[in-house]
C-alpha cells in the first residue's frame, strides 16, 4: 500500500551509545542501519550482548496526515522492557505485564506515533540486547492493525 505522497521510507539506526542510560543519546555514531520502503519491514540485526541498545527511527513523507501511524516492533520475542520515546510525547515503557501474555507468546508491540509522523521528527527505542534475532520494524495504520488482529484470531 503506497501513500498518496509517494514512497514512504522508514529508517532504523543502531547507535553506539550507553544502552542502559535513562534517555536517548543527544548524539552518537551509527553502528548499523536498515531501511524499509512502502510499508516494508526494516530488518536490523543486533550484536549479541547484555544490557540494551538504542535505536533511532526516522522516515520521509507522513504515512497519512489524518491517520495515526503505529510503529510495529517484532523480532525481540518476549524480551522486555522496551522503552519507546515518541517525538513530542512522554516516554512509554512496554513490558509483558503491561502488554499481556507470557514472554514466549508475545511477538511484539504496536507503538503509537503522532499524527502526520514522521516529517522531521525522530523516535527512539531502547531494546534488550539479549535478542536472538534481528529487530523488525514497520509502519502500519490503525485499520491495518485491526485487520491483522482479526486474521490472527482465526
mmCIF file with all atom_site columns, C-alpha atoms in Angstrom:
data_model
loop_
_atom_site.group_PDB
_atom_site.id
_atom_site.type_symbol
_atom_site.label_atom_id
_atom_site.label_alt_id
_atom_site.label_comp_id
_atom_site.label_asym_id
_atom_site.label_entity_id
_atom_site.label_seq_id
_atom_site.pdbx_PDB_ins_code
_atom_site.Cartn_x
_atom_site.Cartn_y
_atom_site.Cartn_z
_atom_site.occupancy
_atom_site.B_iso_or_equiv
_atom_site.pdbx_formal_charge
_atom_site.auth_seq_id
_atom_site.auth_comp_id
_atom_site.auth_asym_id
_atom_site.auth_atom_id
_atom_site.pdbx_PDB_model_num
ATOM 1   C CA . UNK A 1 1   ? 0.000  0.000   0.000  1.00 0.00 ? 1   UNK A CA 1
ATOM 2   C CA . UNK A 1 2   ? 1.646  3.249   -1.083 1.00 0.00 ? 2   UNK A CA 1
ATOM 3   C CA . UNK A 1 3   ? 0.813  6.633   0.367  1.00 0.00 ? 3   UNK A CA 1
ATOM 4   C CA . UNK A 1 4   ? -0.706 9.448   -1.645 1.00 0.00 ? 4   UNK A CA 1
ATOM 5   C CA . UNK A 1 5   ? 2.573  11.352  -1.279 1.00 0.00 ? 5   UNK A CA 1
ATOM 6   C CA . UNK A 1 6   ? 4.550  8.519   -2.885 1.00 0.00 ? 6   UNK A CA 1
ATOM 7   C CA . UNK A 1 7   ? 7.098  6.136   -1.435 1.00 0.00 ? 7   UNK A CA 1
ATOM 8   C CA . UNK A 1 8   ? 7.380  6.165   2.331  1.00 0.00 ? 8   UNK A CA 1
ATOM 9   C CA . UNK A 1 9   ? 10.682 5.265   3.921  1.00 0.00 ? 9   UNK A CA 1
ATOM 10  C CA . UNK A 1 10  ? 11.373 4.014   7.423  1.00 0.00 ? 10  UNK A CA 1
ATOM 11  C CA . UNK A 1 11  ? 14.984 4.196   8.615  1.00 0.00 ? 11  UNK A CA 1
ATOM 12  C CA . UNK A 1 12  ? 16.295 2.474   11.738 1.00 0.00 ? 12  UNK A CA 1
ATOM 13  C CA . UNK A 1 13  ? 19.783 3.143   13.077 1.00 0.00 ? 13  UNK A CA 1
ATOM 14  C CA . UNK A 1 14  ? 21.633 1.253   15.815 1.00 0.00 ? 14  UNK A CA 1
ATOM 15  C CA . UNK A 1 15  ? 23.533 3.815   17.894 1.00 0.00 ? 15  UNK A CA 1
ATOM 16  C CA . UNK A 1 16  ? 26.868 3.395   19.633 1.00 0.00 ? 16  UNK A CA 1
ATOM 17  C CA . UNK A 1 17  ? 25.669 4.680   22.990 1.00 0.00 ? 17  UNK A CA 1
ATOM 18  C CA . UNK A 1 18  ? 25.132 3.603   26.583 1.00 0.00 ? 18  UNK A CA 1
ATOM 19  C CA . UNK A 1 19  ? 22.050 1.427   26.193 1.00 0.00 ? 19  UNK A CA 1
ATOM 20  C CA . UNK A 1 20  ? 21.394 1.495   29.911 1.00 0.00 ? 20  UNK A CA 1
ATOM 21  C CA . UNK A 1 21  ? 21.036 5.295   30.025 1.00 0.00 ? 21  UNK A CA 1
ATOM 22  C CA . UNK A 1 22  ? 17.589 6.539   31.042 1.00 0.00 ? 22  UNK A CA 1
ATOM 23  C CA . UNK A 1 23  ? 17.105 8.604   27.884 1.00 0.00 ? 23  UNK A CA 1
ATOM 24  C CA . UNK A 1 24  ? 18.193 8.595   24.255 1.00 0.00 ? 24  UNK A CA 1
ATOM 25  C CA . UNK A 1 25  ? 21.648 9.940   23.440 1.00 0.00 ? 25  UNK A CA 1
ATOM 26  C CA . UNK A 1 26  ? 21.942 13.560  22.295 1.00 0.00 ? 26  UNK A CA 1
ATOM 27  C CA . UNK A 1 27  ? 24.397 12.414  19.637 1.00 0.00 ? 27  UNK A CA 1
ATOM 28  C CA . UNK A 1 28  ? 26.004 9.081   18.894 1.00 0.00 ? 28  UNK A CA 1
ATOM 29  C CA . UNK A 1 29  ? 27.693 7.392   15.947 1.00 0.00 ? 29  UNK A CA 1
ATOM 30  C CA . UNK A 1 30  ? 25.644 4.929   13.882 1.00 0.00 ? 30  UNK A CA 1
ATOM 31  C CA . UNK A 1 31  ? 26.865 1.319   14.076 1.00 0.00 ? 31  UNK A CA 1
ATOM 32  C CA . UNK A 1 32  ? 24.363 -0.222  11.643 1.00 0.00 ? 32  UNK A CA 1
ATOM 33  C CA . UNK A 1 33  ? 21.207 0.786   9.812  1.00 0.00 ? 33  UNK A CA 1
ATOM 34  C CA . UNK A 1 34  ? 18.261 -0.660  7.930  1.00 0.00 ? 34  UNK A CA 1
ATOM 35  C CA . UNK A 1 35  ? 15.598 0.863   5.707  1.00 0.00 ? 35  UNK A CA 1
ATOM 36  C CA . UNK A 1 36  ? 12.156 -0.150  4.505  1.00 0.00 ? 36  UNK A CA 1
ATOM 37  C CA . UNK A 1 37  ? 10.128 1.355   1.657  1.00 0.00 ? 37  UNK A CA 1
ATOM 38  C CA . UNK A 1 38  ? 6.372  1.375   1.045  1.00 0.00 ? 38  UNK A CA 1
ATOM 39  C CA . UNK A 1 39  ? 5.265  -0.308  4.275  1.00 0.00 ? 39  UNK A CA 1
ATOM 40  C CA . UNK A 1 40  ? 8.006  -2.917  4.096  1.00 0.00 ? 40  UNK A CA 1
ATOM 41  C CA . UNK A 1 41  ? 9.908  -4.247  7.076  1.00 0.00 ? 41  UNK A CA 1
ATOM 42  C CA . UNK A 1 42  ? 13.211 -2.753  8.247  1.00 0.00 ? 42  UNK A CA 1
ATOM 43  C CA . UNK A 1 43  ? 15.341 -5.676  9.474  1.00 0.00 ? 43  UNK A CA 1
ATOM 44  C CA . UNK A 1 44  ? 18.224 -4.742  11.769 1.00 0.00 ? 44  UNK A CA 1
ATOM 45  C CA . UNK A 1 45  ? 20.431 -7.465  13.317 1.00 0.00 ? 45  UNK A CA 1
ATOM 46  C CA . UNK A 1 46  ? 21.704 -6.640  16.794 1.00 0.00 ? 46  UNK A CA 1
ATOM 47  C CA . UNK A 1 47  ? 25.100 -7.761  18.032 1.00 0.00 ? 47  UNK A CA 1
ATOM 48  C CA . UNK A 1 48  ? 24.693 -10.239 20.889 1.00 0.00 ? 48  UNK A CA 1
ATOM 49  C CA . UNK A 1 49  ? 25.166 -8.668  24.261 1.00 0.00 ? 49  UNK A CA 1
ATOM 50  C CA . UNK A 1 50  ? 23.946 -7.914  27.705 1.00 0.00 ? 50  UNK A CA 1
ATOM 51  C CA . UNK A 1 51  ? 22.124 -4.721  28.527 1.00 0.00 ? 51  UNK A CA 1
ATOM 52  C CA . UNK A 1 52  ? 20.232 -2.639  25.982 1.00 0.00 ? 52  UNK A CA 1
ATOM 53  C CA . UNK A 1 53  ? 20.630 -0.870  22.641 1.00 0.00 ? 53  UNK A CA 1
ATOM 54  C CA . UNK A 1 54  ? 19.314 2.493   21.457 1.00 0.00 ? 54  UNK A CA 1
ATOM 55  C CA . UNK A 1 55  ? 17.645 2.673   18.041 1.00 0.00 ? 55  UNK A CA 1
ATOM 56  C CA . UNK A 1 56  ? 16.918 5.944   16.223 1.00 0.00 ? 56  UNK A CA 1
ATOM 57  C CA . UNK A 1 57  ? 13.854 5.818   13.952 1.00 0.00 ? 57  UNK A CA 1
ATOM 58  C CA . UNK A 1 58  ? 13.142 8.329   11.220 1.00 0.00 ? 58  UNK A CA 1
ATOM 59  C CA . UNK A 1 59  ? 11.298 8.460   7.929  1.00 0.00 ? 59  UNK A CA 1
ATOM 60  C CA . UNK A 1 60  ? 10.294 10.534  4.950  1.00 0.00 ? 60  UNK A CA 1
ATOM 61  C CA . UNK A 1 61  ? 6.802  11.573  3.956  1.00 0.00 ? 61  UNK A CA 1
ATOM 62  C CA . UNK A 1 62  ? 3.986  11.292  6.519  1.00 0.00 ? 62  UNK A CA 1
ATOM 63  C CA . UNK A 1 63  ? 2.081  7.996   6.385  1.00 0.00 ? 63  UNK A CA 1
ATOM 64  C CA . UNK A 1 64  ? -1.308 9.712   6.117  1.00 0.00 ? 64  UNK A CA 1
ATOM 65  C CA . UNK A 1 65  ? -1.624 13.250  7.503  1.00 0.00 ? 65  UNK A CA 1
ATOM 66  C CA . UNK A 1 66  ? -5.034 12.487  9.037  1.00 0.00 ? 66  UNK A CA 1
ATOM 67  C CA . UNK A 1 67  ? -4.298 8.970   10.324 1.00 0.00 ? 67  UNK A CA 1
ATOM 68  C CA . UNK A 1 68  ? -2.307 7.973   13.386 1.00 0.00 ? 68  UNK A CA 1
ATOM 69  C CA . UNK A 1 69  ? 0.639  5.805   12.357 1.00 0.00 ? 69  UNK A CA 1
ATOM 70  C CA . UNK A 1 70  ? 1.827  2.939   14.536 1.00 0.00 ? 70  UNK A CA 1
ATOM 71  C CA . UNK A 1 71  ? 5.369  1.615   14.799 1.00 0.00 ? 71  UNK A CA 1
ATOM 72  C CA . UNK A 1 72  ? 5.186  -2.184  14.884 1.00 0.00 ? 72  UNK A CA 1
ATOM 73  C CA . UNK A 1 73  ? 8.109  -3.822  16.685 1.00 0.00 ? 73  UNK A CA 1
ATOM 74  C CA . UNK A 1 74  ? 8.702  -7.549  16.198 1.00 0.00 ? 74  UNK A CA 1
ATOM 75  C CA . UNK A 1 75  ? 11.679 -9.833  16.435 1.00 0.00 ? 75  UNK A CA 1
ATOM 76  C CA . UNK A 1 76  ? 12.689 -9.429  20.047 1.00 0.00 ? 76  UNK A CA 1
ATOM 77  C CA . UNK A 1 77  ? 10.448 -12.233 21.237 1.00 0.00 ? 77  UNK A CA 1
ATOM 78  C CA . UNK A 1 78  ? 9.083  -11.673 24.701 1.00 0.00 ? 78  UNK A CA 1
ATOM 79  C CA . UNK A 1 79  ? 12.113 -9.790  25.924 1.00 0.00 ? 79  UNK A CA 1
ATOM 80  C CA . UNK A 1 80  ? 11.189 -6.695  27.847 1.00 0.00 ? 80  UNK A CA 1
ATOM 81  C CA . UNK A 1 81  ? 11.044 -3.982  28.886 1.00 0.00 ? 81  UNK A CA 1
ATOM 82  C CA . UNK A 1 82  ? 11.133 -1.858  25.761 1.00 0.00 ? 82  UNK A CA 1
ATOM 83  C CA . UNK A 1 83  ? 11.393 1.895   26.262 1.00 0.00 ? 83  UNK A CA 1
ATOM 84  C CA . UNK A 1 84  ? 9.808  3.988   23.496 1.00 0.00 ? 84  UNK A CA 1
ATOM 85  C CA . UNK A 1 85  ? 10.437 7.721   23.112 1.00 0.00 ? 85  UNK A CA 1
ATOM 86  C CA . UNK A 1 86  ? 7.917  9.010   20.536 1.00 0.00 ? 86  UNK A CA 1
ATOM 87  C CA . UNK A 1 87  ? 8.548  12.515  19.221 1.00 0.00 ? 87  UNK A CA 1
ATOM 88  C CA . UNK A 1 88  ? 6.783  15.210  21.219 1.00 0.00 ? 88  UNK A CA 1
ATOM 89  C CA . UNK A 1 89  ? 5.348  12.835  23.825 1.00 0.00 ? 89  UNK A CA 1
ATOM 90  C CA . UNK A 1 90  ? 6.297  11.253  27.135 1.00 0.00 ? 90  UNK A CA 1
ATOM 91  C CA . UNK A 1 91  ? 8.339  8.031   27.062 1.00 0.00 ? 91  UNK A CA 1
ATOM 92  C CA . UNK A 1 92  ? 6.388  4.794   27.141 1.00 0.00 ? 92  UNK A CA 1
ATOM 93  C CA . UNK A 1 93  ? 7.671  1.623   28.792 1.00 0.00 ? 93  UNK A CA 1
ATOM 94  C CA . UNK A 1 94  ? 6.188  -1.577  27.438 1.00 0.00 ? 94  UNK A CA 1
ATOM 95  C CA . UNK A 1 95  ? 6.682  -4.898  29.136 1.00 0.00 ? 95  UNK A CA 1
ATOM 96  C CA . UNK A 1 96  ? 4.955  -8.243  29.305 1.00 0.00 ? 96  UNK A CA 1
ATOM 97  C CA . UNK A 1 97  ? 2.983  -7.373  32.424 1.00 0.00 ? 97  UNK A CA 1
ATOM 98  C CA . UNK A 1 98  ? 1.509  -4.305  30.725 1.00 0.00 ? 98  UNK A CA 1
ATOM 99  C CA . UNK A 1 99  ? 1.104  -5.848  27.271 1.00 0.00 ? 99  UNK A CA 1
ATOM 100 C CA . UNK A 1 100 ? -0.386 -9.151  28.439 1.00 0.00 ? 100 UNK A CA 1
ATOM 101 C CA . UNK A 1 101 ? 0.713  -12.649 27.608 1.00 0.00 ? 101 UNK A CA 1
ATOM 102 C CA . UNK A 1 102 ? 3.645  -14.798 28.505 1.00 0.00 ? 102 UNK A CA 1
ATOM 103 C CA . UNK A 1 103 ? 7.136  -13.782 27.371 1.00 0.00 ? 103 UNK A CA 1
ATOM 104 C CA . UNK A 1 104 ? 7.437  -16.640 24.875 1.00 0.00 ? 104 UNK A CA 1
ATOM 105 C CA . UNK A 1 105 ? 3.999  -15.998 23.373 1.00 0.00 ? 105 UNK A CA 1
ATOM 106 C CA . UNK A 1 106 ? 4.281  -12.238 22.837 1.00 0.00 ? 106 UNK A CA 1
ATOM 107 C CA . UNK A 1 107 ? 5.574  -11.428 19.330 1.00 0.00 ? 107 UNK A CA 1
ATOM 108 C CA . UNK A 1 108 ? 5.902  -7.698  19.597 1.00 0.00 ? 108 UNK A CA 1
ATOM 109 C CA . UNK A 1 109 ? 4.174  -4.416  20.131 1.00 0.00 ? 109 UNK A CA 1
ATOM 110 C CA . UNK A 1 110 ? 2.354  -1.669  18.221 1.00 0.00 ? 110 UNK A CA 1
ATOM 111 C CA . UNK A 1 111 ? 3.604  1.688   19.479 1.00 0.00 ? 111 UNK A CA 1
ATOM 112 C CA . UNK A 1 112 ? 1.655  4.919   18.801 1.00 0.00 ? 112 UNK A CA 1
ATOM 113 C CA . UNK A 1 113 ? 3.262  7.737   16.822 1.00 0.00 ? 113 UNK A CA 1
ATOM 114 C CA . UNK A 1 114 ? 1.913  11.288  16.460 1.00 0.00 ? 114 UNK A CA 1
ATOM 115 C CA . UNK A 1 115 ? -0.456 12.193  13.600 1.00 0.00 ? 115 UNK A CA 1
ATOM 116 C CA . UNK A 1 116 ? 1.436  13.122  10.462 1.00 0.00 ? 116 UNK A CA 1
ATOM 117 C CA . UNK A 1 117 ? 4.629  11.356  11.548 1.00 0.00 ? 117 UNK A CA 1
ATOM 118 C CA . UNK A 1 118 ? 7.437  11.321  10.523 1.00 0.00 ? 118 UNK A CA 1
ATOM 119 C CA . UNK A 1 119 ? 8.233  14.659  8.905  1.00 0.00 ? 119 UNK A CA 1
ATOM 120 C CA . UNK A 1 120 ? 11.475 15.739  10.581 1.00 0.00 ? 120 UNK A CA 1
ATOM 121 C CA . UNK A 1 121 ? 10.664 14.086  13.908 1.00 0.00 ? 121 UNK A CA 1
ATOM 122 C CA . UNK A 1 122 ? 12.813 11.333  15.384 1.00 0.00 ? 122 UNK A CA 1
ATOM 123 C CA . UNK A 1 123 ? 11.634 8.483   17.620 1.00 0.00 ? 123 UNK A CA 1
ATOM 124 C CA . UNK A 1 124 ? 13.884 6.353   19.813 1.00 0.00 ? 124 UNK A CA 1
ATOM 125 C CA . UNK A 1 125 ? 13.605 2.791   21.099 1.00 0.00 ? 125 UNK A CA 1
ATOM 126 C CA . UNK A 1 126 ? 15.642 1.110   23.814 1.00 0.00 ? 126 UNK A CA 1
ATOM 127 C CA . UNK A 1 127 ? 15.553 -2.632  23.214 1.00 0.00 ? 127 UNK A CA 1
ATOM 128 C CA . UNK A 1 128 ? 17.134 -5.575  25.056 1.00 0.00 ? 128 UNK A CA 1
ATOM 129 C CA . UNK A 1 129 ? 20.497 -6.743  23.738 1.00 0.00 ? 129 UNK A CA 1
ATOM 130 C CA . UNK A 1 130 ? 19.822 -10.402 24.531 1.00 0.00 ? 130 UNK A CA 1
ATOM 131 C CA . UNK A 1 131 ? 17.628 -10.849 21.440 1.00 0.00 ? 131 UNK A CA 1
ATOM 132 C CA . UNK A 1 132 ? 18.496 -13.921 19.391 1.00 0.00 ? 132 UNK A CA 1
ATOM 133 C CA . UNK A 1 133 ? 17.346 -12.468 16.073 1.00 0.00 ? 133 UNK A CA 1
ATOM 134 C CA . UNK A 1 134 ? 17.055 -9.158  14.255 1.00 0.00 ? 134 UNK A CA 1
ATOM 135 C CA . UNK A 1 135 ? 14.752 -6.353  15.281 1.00 0.00 ? 135 UNK A CA 1
ATOM 136 C CA . UNK A 1 136 ? 11.914 -5.986  12.751 1.00 0.00 ? 136 UNK A CA 1
ATOM 137 C CA . UNK A 1 137 ? 10.207 -2.604  12.453 1.00 0.00 ? 137 UNK A CA 1
ATOM 138 C CA . UNK A 1 138 ? 7.437  -1.430  10.162 1.00 0.00 ? 138 UNK A CA 1
ATOM 139 C CA . UNK A 1 139 ? 4.736  1.203   9.977  1.00 0.00 ? 139 UNK A CA 1
ATOM 140 C CA . UNK A 1 140 ? 1.020  0.468   9.967  1.00 0.00 ? 140 UNK A CA 1
ATOM 141 C CA . UNK A 1 141 ? -2.244 2.337   10.342 1.00 0.00 ? 141 UNK A CA 1
ATOM 142 C CA . UNK A 1 142 ? -4.919 1.534   12.915 1.00 0.00 ? 142 UNK A CA 1
ATOM 143 C CA . UNK A 1 143 ? -7.245 -0.166  10.390 1.00 0.00 ? 143 UNK A CA 1
ATOM 144 C CA . UNK A 1 144 ? -4.364 -2.338  9.148  1.00 0.00 ? 144 UNK A CA 1
ATOM 145 C CA . UNK A 1 145 ? -3.547 -3.432  12.699 1.00 0.00 ? 145 UNK A CA 1
ATOM 146 C CA . UNK A 1 146 ? -7.208 -4.252  13.397 1.00 0.00 ? 146 UNK A CA 1
ATOM 147 C CA . UNK A 1 147 ? -7.360 -6.377  10.235 1.00 0.00 ? 147 UNK A CA 1
ATOM 148 C CA . UNK A 1 148 ? -4.137 -8.203  11.177 1.00 0.00 ? 148 UNK A CA 1
ATOM 149 C CA . UNK A 1 149 ? -5.512 -8.897  14.648 1.00 0.00 ? 149 UNK A CA 1
ATOM 150 C CA . UNK A 1 150 ? -8.734 -10.334 13.204 1.00 0.00 ? 150 UNK A CA 1
ATOM 151 C CA . UNK A 1 151 ? -6.751 -12.555 10.823 1.00 0.00 ? 151 UNK A CA 1
ATOM 152 C CA . UNK A 1 152 ? -4.549 -13.750 13.684 1.00 0.00 ? 152 UNK A CA 1
ATOM 153 C CA . UNK A 1 153 ? -7.568 -14.680 15.819 1.00 0.00 ? 153 UNK A CA 1
ATOM 154 C CA . UNK A 1 154 ? -8.809 -17.175 13.231 1.00 0.00 ? 154 UNK A CA 1
#
